[in-house]
Amino acid sequence: MSILQSFKFTAILLVLFSAGLLQAQVQIVADQDMEKNLTLIAYNTSEIPYTIQIEFVSLENLKSLEGDLIFKVARPGKTNLVTLQSIYINEKTSFNYRTQLFKGEYLPNADSEFPYLVPFEKGVTFSMRRIIPKANPAILVENLPYTGVLFFTDSPTQICAPRKGIVSEMRMDLPSNSEEIADFESENFIEIYHQDGTFSRLSGLKENSAKVSIGEMVIPGQIIAELSDPTNGSEYEIKMIQSRWDFNENRLQWINFPVKLETANAQLKSDQTADDLTSTYSEELIIREMDKKELKKYKKN
């Protein structure tokens, strides 16, 4: 979504951005001081940060010391984004700019080697393989970009958070219709935002089975929903997709990436194929991202 803004002197603008089903309301205020310097201030009412791309199209009696194209993070609450300095205090000032919003924070050094739990309850025997999306039959499977991982098991189980994070988005009102292909538009899902700017989406959940709500902090191994009943008569399936923003060709692009998984058998990557694995929760991984307050509460419980 791209929006063209224009200001003269002090102004207030309310901008509504949509990211899937999550409606994020970001209010941008242009505040001018006595020397006619202008500061853009963002008010983010959601529970997760948003990255804002700002491109200055024209500046009159103002200059940006950070360039004409900048990326800023609007954290929950109030954030000062950028200050435009006036050149001549007795001249009028105005500017024109475009903005684009991206959910989450772009962190170029996000640790893709951080281990994740398999999103089943502890002790479940399962198998896994890459999700194969619909594609041109002429394209070899190994040449397709990574989409995510499919876990399947013979026994019913509840779905747990694979890592600590904030529930950022969910859809849980659709009839169950799980398929191996990445048909995410017809499935219930819960999305979790992690503190390193990455997201985990768990797709293929039972209708109206959510145990958490948007904005809630979850810890690894916490039950968040129920798994849909098998549609093929024998196997329970859940899709897990990790995503983040990547900077490429002077713009942010949404990419999926494989992660390291912890099982009772071994550590392996989510783009591998494996059978007869067992889910496990190590204490070290569960508490790894907790702050002192969270750790104290966890140990008490």
PDB file of C-alpha atoms in Angstrom, residues 29-292:
ATOM      1  CA  VAL A  29       1.528  13.461  13.247  1.00  0.00           C
ATOM      2  CA  ALA A  30       3.728  16.193  11.730  1.00  0.00           C
ATOM      3  CA  ASP A  31       4.850  18.449  14.578  1.00  0.00           C
ATOM      4  CA  GLN A  32       6.540  21.793  13.839  1.00  0.00           C
ATOM      5  CA  ASP A  33       8.695  23.596  16.391  1.00  0.00           C
ATOM      6  CA  MET A  34       9.415  27.321  16.770  1.00  0.00           C
ATOM      7  CA  GLU A  35      12.287  27.123  14.249  1.00  0.00           C
ATOM      8  CA  LYS A  36       9.990  25.430  11.688  1.00  0.00           C
ATOM      9  CA  ASN A  37      11.699  22.049  11.945  1.00  0.00           C
ATOM     10  CA  LEU A  38       9.171  19.280  11.300  1.00  0.00           C
ATOM     11  CA  THR A  39       9.117  15.941  13.119  1.00  0.00           C
ATOM     12  CA  LEU A  40       7.047  12.982  11.931  1.00  0.00           C
ATOM     13  CA  ILE A  41       5.640  11.061  14.896  1.00  0.00           C
ATOM     14  CA  ALA A  42       3.928   7.654  14.657  1.00  0.00           C
ATOM     15  CA  TYR A  43       1.327   6.327  17.098  1.00  0.00           C
ATOM     16  CA  ASN A  44       1.002   2.553  16.788  1.00  0.00           C
ATOM     17  CA  THR A  45      -1.970   1.028  18.605  1.00  0.00           C
ATOM     18  CA  SER A  46      -1.110  -2.605  17.797  1.00  0.00           C
ATOM     19  CA  GLU A  47       0.958  -5.001  19.922  1.00  0.00           C
ATOM     20  CA  ILE A  48       3.817  -5.441  17.441  1.00  0.00           C
ATOM     21  CA  PRO A  49       6.125  -2.962  15.678  1.00  0.00           C
ATOM     22  CA  TYR A  50       5.682  -1.884  12.050  1.00  0.00           C
ATOM     23  CA  THR A  51       8.363  -0.841   9.603  1.00  0.00           C
ATOM     24  CA  ILE A  52       7.501   2.315   7.647  1.00  0.00           C
ATOM     25  CA  GLN A  53       9.148   3.197   4.342  1.00  0.00           C
ATOM     26  CA  ILE A  54       9.158   6.965   3.821  1.00  0.00           C
ATOM     27  CA  GLU A  55      10.070   8.462   0.454  1.00  0.00           C
ATOM     28  CA  PHE A  56      10.269  12.256   0.225  1.00  0.00           C
ATOM     29  CA  VAL A  57       9.026  13.383  -3.182  1.00  0.00           C
ATOM     30  CA  SER A  58       9.592  17.098  -2.646  1.00  0.00           C
ATOM     31  CA  LEU A  59      10.838  19.345   0.164  1.00  0.00           C
ATOM     32  CA  GLU A  60      10.334  23.115   0.288  1.00  0.00           C
ATOM     33  CA  ASN A  61      12.644  24.950   2.705  1.00  0.00           C
ATOM     34  CA  LEU A  62      13.298  21.624   4.457  1.00  0.00           C
ATOM     35  CA  LYS A  63      16.049  19.028   4.291  1.00  0.00           C
ATOM     36  CA  SER A  64      16.315  15.431   5.389  1.00  0.00           C
ATOM     37  CA  LEU A  65      19.694  14.554   6.856  1.00  0.00           C
ATOM     38  CA  GLU A  66      18.882  10.843   6.364  1.00  0.00           C
ATOM     39  CA  GLY A  67      18.185  10.992   2.617  1.00  0.00           C
ATOM     40  CA  ASP A  68      15.040  10.875   0.496  1.00  0.00           C
ATOM     41  CA  LEU A  69      14.268   7.181   1.092  1.00  0.00           C
ATOM     42  CA  ILE A  70      14.339   5.957   4.691  1.00  0.00           C
ATOM     43  CA  PHE A  71      13.009   3.050   6.753  1.00  0.00           C
ATOM     44  CA  LYS A  72      11.786   3.620  10.292  1.00  0.00           C
ATOM     45  CA  VAL A  73      10.199   1.396  12.945  1.00  0.00           C
ATOM     46  CA  ALA A  74       6.934   2.434  14.610  1.00  0.00           C
ATOM     47  CA  ARG A  75       6.917   0.571  17.911  1.00  0.00           C
ATOM     48  CA  PRO A  76       3.740   0.095  19.971  1.00  0.00           C
ATOM     49  CA  GLY A  77       2.860   3.503  21.364  1.00  0.00           C
ATOM     50  CA  LYS A  78       4.627   6.701  20.302  1.00  0.00           C
ATOM     51  CA  THR A  79       7.730   6.813  18.071  1.00  0.00           C
ATOM     52  CA  ASN A  80       9.582   9.815  16.627  1.00  0.00           C
ATOM     53  CA  LEU A  81      10.286   8.768  13.038  1.00  0.00           C
ATOM     54  CA  VAL A  82      12.330  11.545  11.440  1.00  0.00           C
ATOM     55  CA  THR A  83      13.003  15.290  11.782  1.00  0.00           C
ATOM     56  CA  LEU A  84      13.155  17.588   8.753  1.00  0.00           C
ATOM     57  CA  GLN A  85      15.280  20.659   9.353  1.00  0.00           C
ATOM     58  CA  SER A  86      14.157  24.043   8.071  1.00  0.00           C
ATOM     59  CA  ILE A  87      16.652  26.000   5.947  1.00  0.00           C
ATOM     60  CA  TYR A  88      15.350  29.568   6.328  1.00  0.00           C
ATOM     61  CA  ILE A  89      13.237  30.361   9.376  1.00  0.00           C
ATOM     62  CA  ASN A  90      11.355  33.227   7.650  1.00  0.00           C
ATOM     63  CA  GLU A  91      10.332  31.162   4.606  1.00  0.00           C
ATOM     64  CA  LYS A  92       7.317  28.873   4.322  1.00  0.00           C
ATOM     65  CA  THR A  93       7.850  25.119   4.560  1.00  0.00           C
ATOM     66  CA  SER A  94       6.043  22.245   2.884  1.00  0.00           C
ATOM     67  CA  PHE A  95       6.766  18.703   1.819  1.00  0.00           C
ATOM     68  CA  ASN A  96       5.336  15.812  -0.133  1.00  0.00           C
ATOM     69  CA  TYR A  97       6.060  12.142   0.560  1.00  0.00           C
ATOM     70  CA  ARG A  98       4.951   8.544   0.062  1.00  0.00           C
ATOM     71  CA  THR A  99       4.717   5.900   2.766  1.00  0.00           C
ATOM     72  CA  GLN A 100       4.470   2.120   2.783  1.00  0.00           C
ATOM     73  CA  LEU A 101       3.876  -0.043   5.851  1.00  0.00           C
ATOM     74  CA  PHE A 102       5.303  -3.500   6.613  1.00  0.00           C
ATOM     75  CA  LYS A 103       4.193  -5.541   9.634  1.00  0.00           C
ATOM     76  CA  GLY A 104       6.997  -6.346  12.047  1.00  0.00           C
ATOM     77  CA  GLU A 105      10.503  -4.948  12.297  1.00  0.00           C
ATOM     78  CA  TYR A 106      13.060  -5.420   9.539  1.00  0.00           C
ATOM     79  CA  LEU A 107      16.203  -6.770  11.213  1.00  0.00           C
ATOM     80  CA  PRO A 108      18.904  -7.645   8.656  1.00  0.00           C
ATOM     81  CA  ASN A 109      20.843  -9.778  11.157  1.00  0.00           C
ATOM     82  CA  ALA A 110      17.975 -11.989  12.308  1.00  0.00           C
ATOM     83  CA  ASP A 111      19.307 -15.353  13.535  1.00  0.00           C
ATOM     84  CA  SER A 112      17.840 -17.978  11.167  1.00  0.00           C
ATOM     85  CA  GLU A 113      19.758 -20.668  13.112  1.00  0.00           C
ATOM     86  CA  PHE A 114      17.654 -20.182  16.242  1.00  0.00           C
ATOM     87  CA  PRO A 115      16.166 -23.619  17.122  1.00  0.00           C
ATOM     88  CA  TYR A 116      12.387 -24.098  17.124  1.00  0.00           C
ATOM     89  CA  LEU A 117      10.188 -26.687  18.793  1.00  0.00           C
ATOM     90  CA  VAL A 118       8.012 -28.934  16.667  1.00  0.00           C
ATOM     91  CA  PRO A 119       4.478 -27.548  17.309  1.00  0.00           C
ATOM     92  CA  PHE A 120       3.114 -30.808  18.777  1.00  0.00           C
ATOM     93  CA  GLU A 121       2.728 -31.798  22.408  1.00  0.00           C
ATOM     94  CA  LYS A 122       5.742 -33.477  23.964  1.00  0.00           C
ATOM     95  CA  GLY A 123       6.248 -37.148  23.111  1.00  0.00           C
ATOM     96  CA  VAL A 124       4.296 -37.288  19.821  1.00  0.00           C
ATOM     97  CA  THR A 125       5.688 -39.508  17.050  1.00  0.00           C
ATOM     98  CA  PHE A 126       5.577 -37.711  13.693  1.00  0.00           C
ATOM     99  CA  SER A 127       7.008 -37.390  10.196  1.00  0.00           C
ATOM    100  CA  MET A 128       7.852 -34.265   8.210  1.00  0.00           C
ATOM    101  CA  ARG A 129       8.450 -33.051   4.687  1.00  0.00           C
ATOM    102  CA  ARG A 130       8.586 -29.791   2.758  1.00  0.00           C
ATOM    103  CA  ILE A 131       5.350 -28.154   1.681  1.00  0.00           C
ATOM    104  CA  ILE A 132       5.060 -28.378  -2.092  1.00  0.00           C
ATOM    105  CA  PRO A 133       2.930 -25.508  -3.431  1.00  0.00           C
ATOM    106  CA  LYS A 134       1.053 -25.519  -6.709  1.00  0.00           C
ATOM    107  CA  ALA A 135       3.561 -24.870  -9.471  1.00  0.00           C
ATOM    108  CA  ASN A 136       4.307 -25.258 -13.150  1.00  0.00           C
ATOM    109  CA  PRO A 137       4.858 -29.009 -13.725  1.00  0.00           C
ATOM    110  CA  ALA A 138       7.899 -28.151 -15.838  1.00  0.00           C
ATOM    111  CA  ILE A 139       9.691 -26.747 -12.767  1.00  0.00           C
ATOM    112  CA  LEU A 140      11.589 -29.296 -10.699  1.00  0.00           C
ATOM    113  CA  VAL A 141      10.555 -29.501  -7.042  1.00  0.00           C
ATOM    114  CA  GLU A 142      14.120 -28.876  -5.835  1.00  0.00           C
ATOM    115  CA  ASN A 143      14.141 -25.581  -7.771  1.00  0.00           C
ATOM    116  CA  LEU A 144      11.032 -24.221  -6.070  1.00  0.00           C
ATOM    117  CA  PRO A 145      11.513 -21.584  -3.339  1.00  0.00           C
ATOM    118  CA  TYR A 146      11.074 -22.834   0.224  1.00  0.00           C
ATOM    119  CA  THR A 147       7.479 -22.504   1.441  1.00  0.00           C
ATOM    120  CA  GLY A 148       7.336 -24.273   4.791  1.00  0.00           C
ATOM    121  CA  VAL A 149       7.180 -27.665   6.489  1.00  0.00           C
ATOM    122  CA  LEU A 150       4.354 -30.175   6.886  1.00  0.00           C
ATOM    123  CA  PHE A 151       4.216 -32.291  10.052  1.00  0.00           C
ATOM    124  CA  PHE A 152       1.914 -35.329  10.179  1.00  0.00           C
ATOM    125  CA  THR A 153       1.088 -37.884  12.861  1.00  0.00           C
ATOM    126  CA  ASP A 154      -1.286 -40.808  13.428  1.00  0.00           C
ATOM    127  CA  SER A 155      -2.390 -39.651  16.877  1.00  0.00           C
ATOM    128  CA  PRO A 156      -4.501 -36.617  17.892  1.00  0.00           C
ATOM    129  CA  THR A 157      -2.513 -33.838  19.551  1.00  0.00           C
ATOM    130  CA  GLN A 158      -2.800 -30.202  20.490  1.00  0.00           C
ATOM    131  CA  ILE A 159      -0.772 -27.475  18.782  1.00  0.00           C
ATOM    132  CA  CYS A 160       1.880 -25.587  20.755  1.00  0.00           C
ATOM    133  CA  ALA A 161       3.940 -22.455  20.185  1.00  0.00           C
ATOM    134  CA  PRO A 162       7.297 -23.336  18.579  1.00  0.00           C
ATOM    135  CA  ARG A 163       9.007 -20.293  20.073  1.00  0.00           C
ATOM    136  CA  LYS A 164       8.363 -17.297  22.328  1.00  0.00           C
ATOM    137  CA  GLY A 165       6.497 -14.442  20.686  1.00  0.00           C
ATOM    138  CA  ILE A 166       3.380 -12.286  20.429  1.00  0.00           C
ATOM    139  CA  VAL A 167       0.248 -13.557  18.688  1.00  0.00           C
ATOM    140  CA  SER A 168       0.050 -11.065  15.819  1.00  0.00           C
ATOM    141  CA  GLU A 169      -2.730 -12.438  13.615  1.00  0.00           C
ATOM    142  CA  MET A 170      -5.195 -15.304  13.419  1.00  0.00           C
ATOM    143  CA  ARG A 171      -8.171 -16.675  11.513  1.00  0.00           C
ATOM    144  CA  MET A 172     -10.094 -19.450  13.249  1.00  0.00           C
ATOM    145  CA  ASP A 173     -13.645 -19.416  11.845  1.00  0.00           C
ATOM    146  CA  LEU A 174     -13.285 -21.570   8.708  1.00  0.00           C
ATOM    147  CA  PRO A 175     -14.448 -25.203   8.373  1.00  0.00           C
ATOM    148  CA  SER A 176     -11.472 -27.584   8.460  1.00  0.00           C
ATOM    149  CA  ASN A 177     -10.092 -28.374   4.997  1.00  0.00           C
ATOM    150  CA  SER A 178      -6.417 -29.306   5.373  1.00  0.00           C
ATOM    151  CA  GLU A 179      -4.460 -30.166   2.222  1.00  0.00           C
ATOM    152  CA  GLU A 180      -0.796 -30.838   1.620  1.00  0.00           C
ATOM    153  CA  ILE A 181      -0.487 -27.930  -0.813  1.00  0.00           C
ATOM    154  CA  ALA A 182       0.052 -24.442   0.549  1.00  0.00           C
ATOM    155  CA  ASP A 183      -3.597 -23.399   0.271  1.00  0.00           C
ATOM    156  CA  PHE A 184      -3.468 -20.987   3.189  1.00  0.00           C
ATOM    157  CA  GLU A 185      -6.539 -19.026   2.120  1.00  0.00           C
ATOM    158  CA  SER A 186      -8.835 -21.935   3.039  1.00  0.00           C
ATOM    159  CA  GLU A 187      -7.277 -22.793   6.412  1.00  0.00           C
ATOM    160  CA  ASN A 188      -7.435 -21.541   9.969  1.00  0.00           C
ATOM    161  CA  PHE A 189      -4.119 -20.240  11.267  1.00  0.00           C
ATOM    162  CA  ILE A 190      -2.328 -18.495  14.127  1.00  0.00           C
ATOM    163  CA  GLU A 191       0.654 -16.238  13.464  1.00  0.00           C
ATOM    164  CA  ILE A 192       3.313 -15.455  16.089  1.00  0.00           C
ATOM    165  CA  TYR A 193       5.752 -12.528  15.923  1.00  0.00           C
ATOM    166  CA  HIS A 194       9.209 -13.115  17.436  1.00  0.00           C
ATOM    167  CA  GLN A 195      11.510 -10.486  18.923  1.00  0.00           C
ATOM    168  CA  ASP A 196      14.111 -10.914  16.146  1.00  0.00           C
ATOM    169  CA  GLY A 197      11.617  -9.652  13.520  1.00  0.00           C
ATOM    170  CA  THR A 198      10.564 -13.079  12.236  1.00  0.00           C
ATOM    171  CA  PHE A 199       7.107 -14.674  12.098  1.00  0.00           C
ATOM    172  CA  SER A 200       5.809 -18.220  12.571  1.00  0.00           C
ATOM    173  CA  ARG A 201       2.495 -19.248  11.013  1.00  0.00           C
ATOM    174  CA  LEU A 202       0.747 -22.475  12.051  1.00  0.00           C
ATOM    175  CA  SER A 203      -1.889 -23.400   9.480  1.00  0.00           C
ATOM    176  CA  GLY A 204      -4.501 -26.168   9.457  1.00  0.00           C
ATOM    177  CA  LEU A 205      -6.088 -25.596  12.878  1.00  0.00           C
ATOM    178  CA  LYS A 206      -9.489 -26.726  14.146  1.00  0.00           C
ATOM    179  CA  GLU A 207     -12.305 -24.222  13.771  1.00  0.00           C
ATOM    180  CA  ASN A 208     -12.808 -21.978  16.843  1.00  0.00           C
ATOM    181  CA  SER A 209     -10.186 -23.880  18.870  1.00  0.00           C
ATOM    182  CA  ALA A 210      -7.813 -20.981  19.691  1.00  0.00           C
ATOM    183  CA  LYS A 211      -6.512 -20.949  23.273  1.00  0.00           C
ATOM    184  CA  VAL A 212      -4.848 -17.542  22.853  1.00  0.00           C
ATOM    185  CA  SER A 213      -5.794 -14.102  21.557  1.00  0.00           C
ATOM    186  CA  ILE A 214      -4.148 -11.428  19.402  1.00  0.00           C
ATOM    187  CA  GLY A 215      -1.591  -9.463  21.418  1.00  0.00           C
ATOM    188  CA  GLU A 216      -0.951 -12.299  23.894  1.00  0.00           C
ATOM    189  CA  MET A 217       2.641 -13.325  24.676  1.00  0.00           C
ATOM    190  CA  VAL A 218       3.233 -17.074  24.338  1.00  0.00           C
ATOM    191  CA  ILE A 219       6.187 -19.230  25.370  1.00  0.00           C
ATOM    192  CA  PRO A 220       7.618 -22.331  23.645  1.00  0.00           C
ATOM    193  CA  GLY A 221       5.461 -25.385  24.256  1.00  0.00           C
ATOM    194  CA  GLN A 222       2.370 -23.407  25.306  1.00  0.00           C
ATOM    195  CA  ILE A 223      -0.854 -24.879  23.899  1.00  0.00           C
ATOM    196  CA  ILE A 224      -2.373 -22.381  21.448  1.00  0.00           C
ATOM    197  CA  ALA A 225      -5.023 -24.379  19.493  1.00  0.00           C
ATOM    198  CA  GLU A 226      -6.338 -27.789  18.500  1.00  0.00           C
ATOM    199  CA  LEU A 227      -5.410 -29.677  15.355  1.00  0.00           C
ATOM    200  CA  SER A 228      -8.048 -30.308  12.707  1.00  0.00           C
ATOM    201  CA  ASP A 229      -9.426 -33.831  12.339  1.00  0.00           C
ATOM    202  CA  PRO A 230      -7.880 -35.777   9.436  1.00  0.00           C
ATOM    203  CA  THR A 231      -9.455 -35.149   6.043  1.00  0.00           C
ATOM    204  CA  ASN A 232      -7.759 -38.137   4.440  1.00  0.00           C
ATOM    205  CA  GLY A 233      -9.029 -40.569   7.058  1.00  0.00           C
ATOM    206  CA  SER A 234      -5.738 -41.437   8.742  1.00  0.00           C
ATOM    207  CA  GLU A 235      -3.238 -38.626   9.408  1.00  0.00           C
ATOM    208  CA  TYR A 236      -3.316 -35.400  11.377  1.00  0.00           C
ATOM    209  CA  GLU A 237      -1.425 -32.578   9.622  1.00  0.00           C
ATOM    210  CA  ILE A 238      -0.127 -29.111  10.499  1.00  0.00           C
ATOM    211  CA  LYS A 239       1.823 -26.666   8.349  1.00  0.00           C
ATOM    212  CA  MET A 240       4.479 -24.382   9.868  1.00  0.00           C
ATOM    213  CA  ILE A 241       5.946 -21.439   7.952  1.00  0.00           C
ATOM    214  CA  GLN A 242       8.669 -19.052   9.148  1.00  0.00           C
ATOM    215  CA  SER A 243       8.872 -15.686   7.368  1.00  0.00           C
ATOM    216  CA  ARG A 244      10.702 -12.357   7.541  1.00  0.00           C
ATOM    217  CA  TRP A 245      11.434  -9.238   5.532  1.00  0.00           C
ATOM    218  CA  ASP A 246      14.524  -9.280   3.319  1.00  0.00           C
ATOM    219  CA  PHE A 247      16.050  -6.223   1.649  1.00  0.00           C
ATOM    220  CA  ASN A 248      16.585  -6.840  -2.061  1.00  0.00           C
ATOM    221  CA  GLU A 249      16.787  -4.519  -5.076  1.00  0.00           C
ATOM    222  CA  ASN A 250      16.204  -1.439  -2.871  1.00  0.00           C
ATOM    223  CA  ARG A 251      12.953  -2.744  -1.410  1.00  0.00           C
ATOM    224  CA  LEU A 252      11.679  -5.057   1.286  1.00  0.00           C
ATOM    225  CA  GLN A 253      10.516  -8.492   0.165  1.00  0.00           C
ATOM    226  CA  TRP A 254       8.593 -11.087   2.190  1.00  0.00           C
ATOM    227  CA  ILE A 255      10.420 -14.434   2.218  1.00  0.00           C
ATOM    228  CA  ASN A 256       9.965 -17.839   3.845  1.00  0.00           C
ATOM    229  CA  PHE A 257      13.022 -19.578   5.259  1.00  0.00           C
ATOM    230  CA  PRO A 258      13.868 -22.995   6.764  1.00  0.00           C
ATOM    231  CA  VAL A 259      14.717 -23.213  10.468  1.00  0.00           C
ATOM    232  CA  LYS A 260      16.506 -25.585  12.827  1.00  0.00           C
ATOM    233  CA  LEU A 261      14.161 -27.962  14.644  1.00  0.00           C
ATOM    234  CA  GLU A 262      14.680 -29.680  17.985  1.00  0.00           C
ATOM    235  CA  THR A 263      13.413 -33.276  18.290  1.00  0.00           C
ATOM    236  CA  ALA A 264      14.124 -36.118  20.688  1.00  0.00           C
ATOM    237  CA  ASN A 265      16.036 -37.874  17.897  1.00  0.00           C
ATOM    238  CA  ALA A 266      18.232 -35.075  16.544  1.00  0.00           C
ATOM    239  CA  GLN A 267      18.383 -31.475  15.402  1.00  0.00           C
ATOM    240  CA  LEU A 268      17.491 -31.066  11.736  1.00  0.00           C
ATOM    241  CA  LYS A 269      16.314 -28.394   9.276  1.00  0.00           C
ATOM    242  CA  SER A 270      12.673 -27.868   8.359  1.00  0.00           C
ATOM    243  CA  ASP A 271      13.409 -28.354   4.650  1.00  0.00           C
ATOM    244  CA  GLN A 272      14.397 -31.996   5.254  1.00  0.00           C
ATOM    245  CA  THR A 273      12.309 -35.164   4.929  1.00  0.00           C
ATOM    246  CA  ALA A 274      12.253 -37.483   7.968  1.00  0.00           C
ATOM    247  CA  ASP A 275      10.109 -40.193   9.566  1.00  0.00           C
ATOM    248  CA  ASP A 276       9.617 -41.685  13.038  1.00  0.00           C
ATOM    249  CA  LEU A 277      10.661 -38.578  14.931  1.00  0.00           C
ATOM    250  CA  THR A 278       9.510 -37.663  18.449  1.00  0.00           C
ATOM    251  CA  SER A 279       8.648 -34.171  19.687  1.00  0.00           C
ATOM    252  CA  THR A 280      10.459 -32.939  22.785  1.00  0.00           C
ATOM    253  CA  TYR A 281      10.791 -29.759  24.855  1.00  0.00           C
ATOM    254  CA  SER A 282      14.146 -28.926  26.397  1.00  0.00           C
ATOM    255  CA  GLU A 283      14.141 -26.601  29.389  1.00  0.00           C
ATOM    256  CA  GLU A 284      17.032 -24.648  27.871  1.00  0.00           C
ATOM    257  CA  LEU A 285      15.085 -23.820  24.721  1.00  0.00           C
ATOM    258  CA  ILE A 286      11.880 -22.934  26.562  1.00  0.00           C
ATOM    259  CA  ILE A 287      13.561 -20.336  28.811  1.00  0.00           C
ATOM    260  CA  ARG A 288      16.152 -19.077  26.311  1.00  0.00           C
ATOM    261  CA  GLU A 289      14.283 -15.897  25.328  1.00  0.00           C
ATOM    262  CA  MET A 290      12.563 -15.177  28.652  1.00  0.00           C
ATOM    263  CA  ASP A 291      13.294 -12.019  30.590  1.00  0.00           C
ATOM    264  CA  LYS A 292      13.749 -12.132  34.391  1.00  0.00           C
TER     265      LYS A 292
END
